[in-house]
Coordinates of C-alpha atoms and ligand atoms in Angstrom, one line a residue:
X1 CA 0.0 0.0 0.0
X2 CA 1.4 3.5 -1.3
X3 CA 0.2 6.9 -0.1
X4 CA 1.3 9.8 -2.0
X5 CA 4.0 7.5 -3.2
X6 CA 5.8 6.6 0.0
X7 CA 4.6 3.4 2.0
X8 CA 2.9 4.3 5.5
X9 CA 5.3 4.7 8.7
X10 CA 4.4 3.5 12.1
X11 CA 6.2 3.3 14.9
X12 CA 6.2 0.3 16.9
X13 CA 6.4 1.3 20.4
X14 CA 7.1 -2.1 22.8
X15 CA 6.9 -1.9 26.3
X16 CA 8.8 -4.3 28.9
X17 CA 6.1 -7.3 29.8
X18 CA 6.6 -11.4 28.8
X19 CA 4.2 -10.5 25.7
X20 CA 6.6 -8.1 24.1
X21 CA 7.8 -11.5 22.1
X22 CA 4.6 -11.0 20.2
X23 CA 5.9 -7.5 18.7
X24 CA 8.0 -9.6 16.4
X25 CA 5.1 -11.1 15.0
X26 CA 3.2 -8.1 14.5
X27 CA 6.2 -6.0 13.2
X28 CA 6.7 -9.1 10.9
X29 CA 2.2 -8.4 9.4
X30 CA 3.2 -4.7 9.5
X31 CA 6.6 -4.9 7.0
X32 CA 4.4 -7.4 5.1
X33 CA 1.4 -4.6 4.7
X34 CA 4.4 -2.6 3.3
X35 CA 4.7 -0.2 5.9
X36 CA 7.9 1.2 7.2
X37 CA 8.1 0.2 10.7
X38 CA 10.4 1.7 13.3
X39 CA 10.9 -0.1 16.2
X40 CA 11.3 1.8 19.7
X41 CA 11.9 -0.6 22.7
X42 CA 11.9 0.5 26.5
X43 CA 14.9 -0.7 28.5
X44 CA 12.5 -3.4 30.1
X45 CA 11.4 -4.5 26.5
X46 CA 15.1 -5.4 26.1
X47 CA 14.7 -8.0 29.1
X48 CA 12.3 -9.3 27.0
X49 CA 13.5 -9.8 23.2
X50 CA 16.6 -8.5 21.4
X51 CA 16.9 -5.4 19.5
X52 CA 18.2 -7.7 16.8
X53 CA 15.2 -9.8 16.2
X54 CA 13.1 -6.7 15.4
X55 CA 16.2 -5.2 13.1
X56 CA 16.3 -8.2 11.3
X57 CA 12.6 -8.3 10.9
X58 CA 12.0 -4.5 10.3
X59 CA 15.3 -4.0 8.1
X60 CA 15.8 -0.7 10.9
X61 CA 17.7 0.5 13.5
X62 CA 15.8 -0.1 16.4
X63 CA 16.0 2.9 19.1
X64 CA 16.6 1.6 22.9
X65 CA 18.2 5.1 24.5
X66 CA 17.2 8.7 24.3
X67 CA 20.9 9.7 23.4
X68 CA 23.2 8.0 21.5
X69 CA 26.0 5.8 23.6
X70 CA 28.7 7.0 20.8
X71 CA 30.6 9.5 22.2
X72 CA 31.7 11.9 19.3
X73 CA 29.8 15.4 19.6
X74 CA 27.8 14.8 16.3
X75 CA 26.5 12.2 17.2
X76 CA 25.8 13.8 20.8
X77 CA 24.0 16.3 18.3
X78 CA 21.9 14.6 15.9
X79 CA 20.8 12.1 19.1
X80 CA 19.5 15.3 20.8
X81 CA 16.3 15.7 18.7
X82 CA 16.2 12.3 16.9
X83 CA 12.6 12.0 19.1
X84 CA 11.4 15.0 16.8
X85 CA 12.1 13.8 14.0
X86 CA 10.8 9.9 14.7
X87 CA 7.9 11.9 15.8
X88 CA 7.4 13.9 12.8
X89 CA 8.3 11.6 10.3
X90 CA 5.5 8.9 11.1
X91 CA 2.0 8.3 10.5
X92 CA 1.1 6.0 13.8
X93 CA 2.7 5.5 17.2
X94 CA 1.6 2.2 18.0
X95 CA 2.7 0.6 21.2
X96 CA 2.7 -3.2 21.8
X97 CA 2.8 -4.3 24.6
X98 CA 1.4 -0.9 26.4
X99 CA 2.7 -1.9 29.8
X100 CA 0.5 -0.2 33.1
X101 CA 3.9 1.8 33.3
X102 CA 3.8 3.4 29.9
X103 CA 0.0 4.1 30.2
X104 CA 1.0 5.7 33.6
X105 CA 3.7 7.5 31.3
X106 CA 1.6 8.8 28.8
X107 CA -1.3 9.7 30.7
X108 CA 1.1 11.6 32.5
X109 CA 3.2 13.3 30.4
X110 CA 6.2 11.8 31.6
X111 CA 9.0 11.5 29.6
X112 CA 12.0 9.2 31.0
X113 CA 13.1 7.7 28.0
X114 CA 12.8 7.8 24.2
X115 CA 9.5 6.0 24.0
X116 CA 7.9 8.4 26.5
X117 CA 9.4 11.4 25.3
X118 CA 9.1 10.8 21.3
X119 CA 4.9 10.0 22.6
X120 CA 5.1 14.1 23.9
X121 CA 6.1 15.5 20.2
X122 CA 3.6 12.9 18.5
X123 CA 0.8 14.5 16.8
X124 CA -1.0 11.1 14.7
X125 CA -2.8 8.6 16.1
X126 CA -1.7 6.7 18.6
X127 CA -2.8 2.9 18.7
X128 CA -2.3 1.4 22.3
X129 CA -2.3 -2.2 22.7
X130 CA -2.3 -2.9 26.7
X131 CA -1.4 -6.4 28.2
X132 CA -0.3 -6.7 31.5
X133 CA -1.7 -9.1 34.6
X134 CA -5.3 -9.0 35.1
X135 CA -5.2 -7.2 38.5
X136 CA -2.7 -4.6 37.1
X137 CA -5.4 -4.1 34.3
X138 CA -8.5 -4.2 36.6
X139 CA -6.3 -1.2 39.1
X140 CA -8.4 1.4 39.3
X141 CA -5.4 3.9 38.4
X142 CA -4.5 1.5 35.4
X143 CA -8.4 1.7 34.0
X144 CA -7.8 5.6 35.1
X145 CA -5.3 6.5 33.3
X146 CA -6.6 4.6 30.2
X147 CA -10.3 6.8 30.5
X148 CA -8.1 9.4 30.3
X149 CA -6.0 8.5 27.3
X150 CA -9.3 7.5 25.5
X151 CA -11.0 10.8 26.2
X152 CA -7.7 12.6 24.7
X153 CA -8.7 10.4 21.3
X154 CA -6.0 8.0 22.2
X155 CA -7.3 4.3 20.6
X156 CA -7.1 1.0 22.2
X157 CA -7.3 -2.2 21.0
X158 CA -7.6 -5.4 23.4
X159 CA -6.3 -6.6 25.5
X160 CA -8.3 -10.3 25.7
X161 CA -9.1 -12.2 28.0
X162 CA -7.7 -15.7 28.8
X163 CA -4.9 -17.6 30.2
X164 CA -2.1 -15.2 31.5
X165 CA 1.8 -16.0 31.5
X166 CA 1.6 -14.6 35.0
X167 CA -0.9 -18.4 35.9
X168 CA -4.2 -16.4 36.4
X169 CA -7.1 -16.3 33.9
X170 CA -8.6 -12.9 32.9
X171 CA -8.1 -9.8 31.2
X172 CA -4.3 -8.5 30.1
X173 CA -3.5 -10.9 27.5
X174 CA -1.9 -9.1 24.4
X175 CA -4.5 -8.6 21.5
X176 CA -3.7 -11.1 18.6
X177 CA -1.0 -9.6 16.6
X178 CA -3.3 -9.6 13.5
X179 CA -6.1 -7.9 15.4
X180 CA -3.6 -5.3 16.4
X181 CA -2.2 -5.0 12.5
X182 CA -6.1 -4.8 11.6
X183 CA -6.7 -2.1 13.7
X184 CA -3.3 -0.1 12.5
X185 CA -4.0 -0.6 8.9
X186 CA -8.0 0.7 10.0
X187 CA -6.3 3.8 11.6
X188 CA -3.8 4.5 8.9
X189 CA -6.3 4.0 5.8
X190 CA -9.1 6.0 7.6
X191 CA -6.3 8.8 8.2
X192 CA -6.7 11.4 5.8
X193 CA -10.7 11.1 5.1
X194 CA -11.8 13.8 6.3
X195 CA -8.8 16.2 4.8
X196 CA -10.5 18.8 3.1
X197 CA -13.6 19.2 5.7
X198 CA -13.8 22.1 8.4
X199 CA -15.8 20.2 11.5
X200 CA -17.7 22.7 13.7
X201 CA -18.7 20.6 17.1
X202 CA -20.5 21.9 19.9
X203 CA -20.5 19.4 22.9
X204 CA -21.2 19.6 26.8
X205 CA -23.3 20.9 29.0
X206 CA -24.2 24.5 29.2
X207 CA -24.6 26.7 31.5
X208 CA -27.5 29.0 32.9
X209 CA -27.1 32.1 35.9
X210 CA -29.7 32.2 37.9
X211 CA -27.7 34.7 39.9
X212 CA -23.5 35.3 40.0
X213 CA -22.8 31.6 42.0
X214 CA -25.5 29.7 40.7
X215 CA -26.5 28.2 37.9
X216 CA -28.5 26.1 35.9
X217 CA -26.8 22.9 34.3
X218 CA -27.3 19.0 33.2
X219 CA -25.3 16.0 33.7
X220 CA -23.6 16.1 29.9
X221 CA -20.4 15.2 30.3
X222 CA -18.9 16.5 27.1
X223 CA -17.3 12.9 26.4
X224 CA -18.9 12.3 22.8
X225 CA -18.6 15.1 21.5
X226 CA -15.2 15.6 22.6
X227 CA -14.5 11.7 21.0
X228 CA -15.8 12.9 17.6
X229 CA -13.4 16.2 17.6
X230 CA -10.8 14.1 18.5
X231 CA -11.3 11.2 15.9
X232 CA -12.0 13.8 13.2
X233 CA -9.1 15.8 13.7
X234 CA -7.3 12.5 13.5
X235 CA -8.8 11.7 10.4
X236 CA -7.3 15.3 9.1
X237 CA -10.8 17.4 9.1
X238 CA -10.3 21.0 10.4
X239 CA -12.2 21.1 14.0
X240 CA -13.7 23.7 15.7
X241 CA -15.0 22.2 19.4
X242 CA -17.3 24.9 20.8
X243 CA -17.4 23.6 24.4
X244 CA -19.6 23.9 27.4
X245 CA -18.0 23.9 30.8
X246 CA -16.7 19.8 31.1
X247 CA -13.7 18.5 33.0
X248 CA -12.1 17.0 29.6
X249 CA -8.7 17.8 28.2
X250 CA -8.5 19.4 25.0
X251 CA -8.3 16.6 22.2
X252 CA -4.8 17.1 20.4
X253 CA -5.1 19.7 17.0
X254 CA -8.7 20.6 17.5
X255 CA -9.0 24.6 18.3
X256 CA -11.2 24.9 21.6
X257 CA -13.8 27.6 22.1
X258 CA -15.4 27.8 25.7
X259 CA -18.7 28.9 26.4
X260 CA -20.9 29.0 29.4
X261 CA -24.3 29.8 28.3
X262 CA -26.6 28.6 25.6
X263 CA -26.5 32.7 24.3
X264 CA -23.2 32.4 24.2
X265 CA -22.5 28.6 22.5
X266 CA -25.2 29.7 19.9
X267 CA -22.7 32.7 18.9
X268 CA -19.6 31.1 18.8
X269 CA -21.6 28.8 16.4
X270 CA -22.9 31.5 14.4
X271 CA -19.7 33.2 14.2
X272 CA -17.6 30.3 12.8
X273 CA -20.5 28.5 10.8
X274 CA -19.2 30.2 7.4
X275 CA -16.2 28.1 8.1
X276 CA -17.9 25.0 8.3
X277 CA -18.5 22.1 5.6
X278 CA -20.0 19.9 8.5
X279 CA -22.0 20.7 11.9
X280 CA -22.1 18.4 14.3
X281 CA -24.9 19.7 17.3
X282 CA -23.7 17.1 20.3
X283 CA -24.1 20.1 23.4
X284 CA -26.7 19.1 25.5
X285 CA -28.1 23.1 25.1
X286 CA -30.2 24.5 28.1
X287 CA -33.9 24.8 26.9
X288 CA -34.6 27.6 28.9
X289 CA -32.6 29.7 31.1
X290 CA -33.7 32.2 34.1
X291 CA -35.5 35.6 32.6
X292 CA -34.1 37.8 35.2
X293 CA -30.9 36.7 36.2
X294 CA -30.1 38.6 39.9
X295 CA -27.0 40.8 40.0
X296 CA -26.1 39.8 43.3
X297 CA -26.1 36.9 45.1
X298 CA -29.4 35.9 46.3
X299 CA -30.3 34.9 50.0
X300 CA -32.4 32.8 51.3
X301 CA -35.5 32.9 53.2
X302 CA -38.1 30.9 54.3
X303 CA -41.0 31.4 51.5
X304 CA -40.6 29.4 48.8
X305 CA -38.5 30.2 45.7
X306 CA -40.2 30.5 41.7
X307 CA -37.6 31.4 39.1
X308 CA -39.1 32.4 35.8
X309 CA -37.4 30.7 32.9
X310 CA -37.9 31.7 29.2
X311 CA -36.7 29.4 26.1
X312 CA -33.3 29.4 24.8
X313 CA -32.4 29.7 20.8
X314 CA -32.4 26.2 19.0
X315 CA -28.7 26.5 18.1
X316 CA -28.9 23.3 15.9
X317 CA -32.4 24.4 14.6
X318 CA -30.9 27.8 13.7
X319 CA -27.8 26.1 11.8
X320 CA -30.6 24.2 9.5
X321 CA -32.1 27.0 9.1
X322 CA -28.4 28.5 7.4
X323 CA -27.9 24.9 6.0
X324 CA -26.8 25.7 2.7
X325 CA -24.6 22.8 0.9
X326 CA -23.1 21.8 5.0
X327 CA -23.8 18.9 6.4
X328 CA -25.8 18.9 9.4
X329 CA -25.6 16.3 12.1
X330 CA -27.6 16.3 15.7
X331 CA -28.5 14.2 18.7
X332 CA -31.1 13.2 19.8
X333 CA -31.5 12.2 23.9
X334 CA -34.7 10.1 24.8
X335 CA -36.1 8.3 27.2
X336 CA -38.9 6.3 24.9
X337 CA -39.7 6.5 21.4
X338 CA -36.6 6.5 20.0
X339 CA -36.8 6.3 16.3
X340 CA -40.2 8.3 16.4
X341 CA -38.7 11.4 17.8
X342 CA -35.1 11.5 15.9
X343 CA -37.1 11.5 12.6
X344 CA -38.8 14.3 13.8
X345 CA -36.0 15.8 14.7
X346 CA -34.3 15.3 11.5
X347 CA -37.4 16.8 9.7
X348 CA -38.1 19.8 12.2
X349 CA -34.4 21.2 12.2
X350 CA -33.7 20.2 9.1
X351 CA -30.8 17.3 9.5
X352 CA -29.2 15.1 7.1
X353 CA -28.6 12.6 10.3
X354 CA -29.8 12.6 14.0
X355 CA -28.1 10.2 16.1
X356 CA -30.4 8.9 18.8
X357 CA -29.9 7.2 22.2
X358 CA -31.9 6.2 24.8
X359 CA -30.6 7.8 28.4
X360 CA -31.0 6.5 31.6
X361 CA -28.9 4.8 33.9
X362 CA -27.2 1.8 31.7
X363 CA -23.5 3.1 31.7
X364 CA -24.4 5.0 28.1
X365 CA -25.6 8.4 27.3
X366 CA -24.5 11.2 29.1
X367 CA -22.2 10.5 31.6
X368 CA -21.0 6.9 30.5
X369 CA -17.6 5.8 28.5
X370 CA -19.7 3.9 26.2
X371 CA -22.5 5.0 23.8
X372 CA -25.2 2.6 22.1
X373 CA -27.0 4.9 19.2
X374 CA -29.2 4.6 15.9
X375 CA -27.9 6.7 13.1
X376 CA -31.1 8.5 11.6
X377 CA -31.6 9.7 8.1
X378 CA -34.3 10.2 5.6
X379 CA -33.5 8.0 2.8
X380 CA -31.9 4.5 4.3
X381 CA -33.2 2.3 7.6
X382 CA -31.5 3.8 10.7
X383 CA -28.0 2.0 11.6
X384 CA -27.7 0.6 14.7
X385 CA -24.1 0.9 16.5
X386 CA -23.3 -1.3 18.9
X387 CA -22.4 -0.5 23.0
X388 CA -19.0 0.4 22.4
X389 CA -16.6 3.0 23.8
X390 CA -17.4 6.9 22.8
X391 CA -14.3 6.7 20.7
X392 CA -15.0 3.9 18.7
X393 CA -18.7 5.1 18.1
X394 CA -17.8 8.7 17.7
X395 CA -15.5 6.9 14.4
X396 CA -19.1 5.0 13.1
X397 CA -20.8 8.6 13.0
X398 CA -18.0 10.4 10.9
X399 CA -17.7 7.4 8.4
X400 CA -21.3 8.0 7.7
X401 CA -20.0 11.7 6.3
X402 CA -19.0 10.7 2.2
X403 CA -22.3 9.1 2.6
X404 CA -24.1 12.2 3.5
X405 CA -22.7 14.4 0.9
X406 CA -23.8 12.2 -1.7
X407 CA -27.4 12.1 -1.0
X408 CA -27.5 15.8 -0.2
X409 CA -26.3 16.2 -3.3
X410 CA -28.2 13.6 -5.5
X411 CA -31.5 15.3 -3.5
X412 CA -30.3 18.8 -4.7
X413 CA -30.2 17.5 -8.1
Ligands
CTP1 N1 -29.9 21.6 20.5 C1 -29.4 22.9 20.2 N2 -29.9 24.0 20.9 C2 -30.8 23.8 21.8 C3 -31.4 22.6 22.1 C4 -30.9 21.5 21.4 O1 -28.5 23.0 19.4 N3 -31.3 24.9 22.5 C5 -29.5 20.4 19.8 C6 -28.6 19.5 20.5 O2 -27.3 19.8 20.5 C7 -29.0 18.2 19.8 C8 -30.4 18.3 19.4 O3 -30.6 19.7 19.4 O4 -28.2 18.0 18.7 C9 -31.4 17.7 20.2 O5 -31.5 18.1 21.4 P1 -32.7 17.6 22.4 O6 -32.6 18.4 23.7 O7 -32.7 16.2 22.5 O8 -34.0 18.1 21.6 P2 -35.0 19.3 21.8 O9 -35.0 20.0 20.5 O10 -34.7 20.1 23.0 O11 -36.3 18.5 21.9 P3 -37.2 17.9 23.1 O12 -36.9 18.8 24.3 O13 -38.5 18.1 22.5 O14 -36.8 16.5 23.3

């Protein structure tokens, strides 16, 4: 496989645990796809398997040190920023095996060695493939760190469960090194996609005064919408996140605008829409905020409280409405009647998809890591997508984009 002449480049990352042998195989399925691999190992990988067997295998020089061990000052030199260039000169940073000490790492920012370090001044897609011993995996600060990765757009793929070199039985075994090639090859096809598109996002809560300290909110946790910023900026799509108030880190190359209030999301919106060749409404918008917001702080007292609320702009309704050739995308949250109401949706604010899920209290929806949706449109059955992580269901949605375009544009006709 060839892009723009030159075969991809991935970087195999392998971390220092017993499965590490396995990176020979799956640098062996990578060279055979025709990518360039460059092998980086961690000092512990190096207990593991030999620099030479992934040299012989890769036809490269694998890296083991941050600077080189020769001691002539140009060497000294080029050493010094040879984790810039690995980093800019590949299209994936995949790491197998992704030890609980390099998700620690990387979750952290910490940068120790060459692996660690070159991760910092990566920009693609990074491919993690954990496998440790299942009560390292099951650590609450191991399964922490890796919610944390994932919500920075970071993809994982296993690890499965089974028997474990370690004697137990459970989760931490290495995915198969063909599932792991699969989902490199997924990553590094799907890359450039969405080059060419200017993604406008709004996602997360918003926020209402009701007077300076108080305010009113909802339980959106921002994690979707921040997933498909994340994914689509991988994917090479210009992305504009227009964000209520969430406690997420800003996904890598996607330009952040915060808001607090529904007035102020739906300008931000307006304001950038002329950039936009896709809208994607994921904010969970206020429907109505307090009329008279108090100056001060208000105290309490005995009687009982009313607050007067009046209705909020429609921000996705209002984008619609200034549809033009873009492609619109919402949500839609329900409780019952799920297909019923994101049809109507699509029709009423004037959608080419709605994607719909059910909320309440089954890990998806709002606050959840994982999403379970039907993809709604006017012309085809709605597509169901499975109970899978935000990430990997934020990807579903944007393939669904080519799609789009070409029956807005056959309906145009
Ligand atoms: N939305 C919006 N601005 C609003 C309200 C909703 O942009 N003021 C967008 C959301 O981002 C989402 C879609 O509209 O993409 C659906 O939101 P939802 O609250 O489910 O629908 P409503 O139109 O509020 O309908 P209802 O309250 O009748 O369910």
């Amino acid at each position: 496989m060839l892009r723009n002449g030159s075969p991809p480049r991935v970087i195999l990352g392998i971390g220092g645990g017993i499965a590490a042998y396995k990176s020979a195989e799956l640098a062996r399925i990578l060279i055979q796809r025709g990518y360039k691999v460059q092998p980086v190992m961690t000092a512990a990988a190096m207990q593991f398997i030999t620099p030479l067997t992934l040299s012989t295998l890769t036809h490269a020089k694998v890296i083991t040190h941050l600077f080189s061990e020769r001691g002539d000052a140009n060497a000294i030199l080029s050493s010094a920023v040879e984790h810039i260039d690995v980093a800019l000169e590949n299209d994936l940073l995949l790491v197998a095996p992704a030890t609980a000490n390099l998700l620690a790492q990387f979750a952290h920012g910490l940068a120790g060695d060459f692996l660690t370090t070159m991760h910092l001044a990566f920009t693609g897609p990074v491919l993690l493939a954990p496998a440790m011993n299942t009560n390292m995996w099951n650590h609450a600060a191991t399964q922490a760190n890796l919610r944390l990765l994932r919500e920075r757009g970071y993809h994982v793929v296993g690890p499965d469960a089974g028997d474990l070199a370690c004697g137990m039985v459970g989760a931490g075994r290495l995915a198969e090194p063909l599932e792991i090639a699969d989902a490199a090859t997924a990553l590094l096809d799907g890359q450039n996609d969405l080059a060419g598109e200017t993604i406008l996002i709004t996602a997360g809560p918003t926020q209402e005064a009701i007077d300076p300290v108080r305010v009113i909110t909802n339980r959106s946790s921002g994690k979707m919408g921040y997933a498909l910023a994340a994914n689509a900026a991988q994917r090479g799509a210009k992305v504009i996140l227009v964000s209520g108030p969430v406690a997420l880190a800003a996904p890598a190359q996607v330009e952040m605008v915060r808001v607090e209030s529904a007035e102020q999301m739906k300008n931000a919106v307006l304001h950038r829409l002329p950039e936009a060749s896709v809208f994607i409404g994921v904010a969970a918008v206020a429907d109505y905020r307090p009329a008279n917001p108090a100056d001060q702080k208000m105290k309490k007292t005995a009687s009982r409280l009313s607050i007067e609320l009046e209705p909020t702009a429609d921000i996705l309704a209002e984008v619609g409405r200034l549809k033009g050739d873009r492609i619109v995308i919402g949500f839609a949250a329900e409780t019952q009647n799920l297909i019923a109401e994101a049809s109507r949706k699509l029709n009423a604010k004037n959608c080419d998809m709605v994607v719909a899920n059910l909320v309440g209290g089954n890990g998806t929806g709002f606050e959840g890591d994982e999403n379970e949706v039907l993809l709604v449109t006017r012309d085809a059955e709605p597509q169901a997508v499975s109970r899978a992580a935000k990430s990997v269901v934020a990807a579903k949605i944007l393939d669904r984009i080519p799609g789009l375009r070409l029956a807005a544009h056959a309906e145009a006709r």
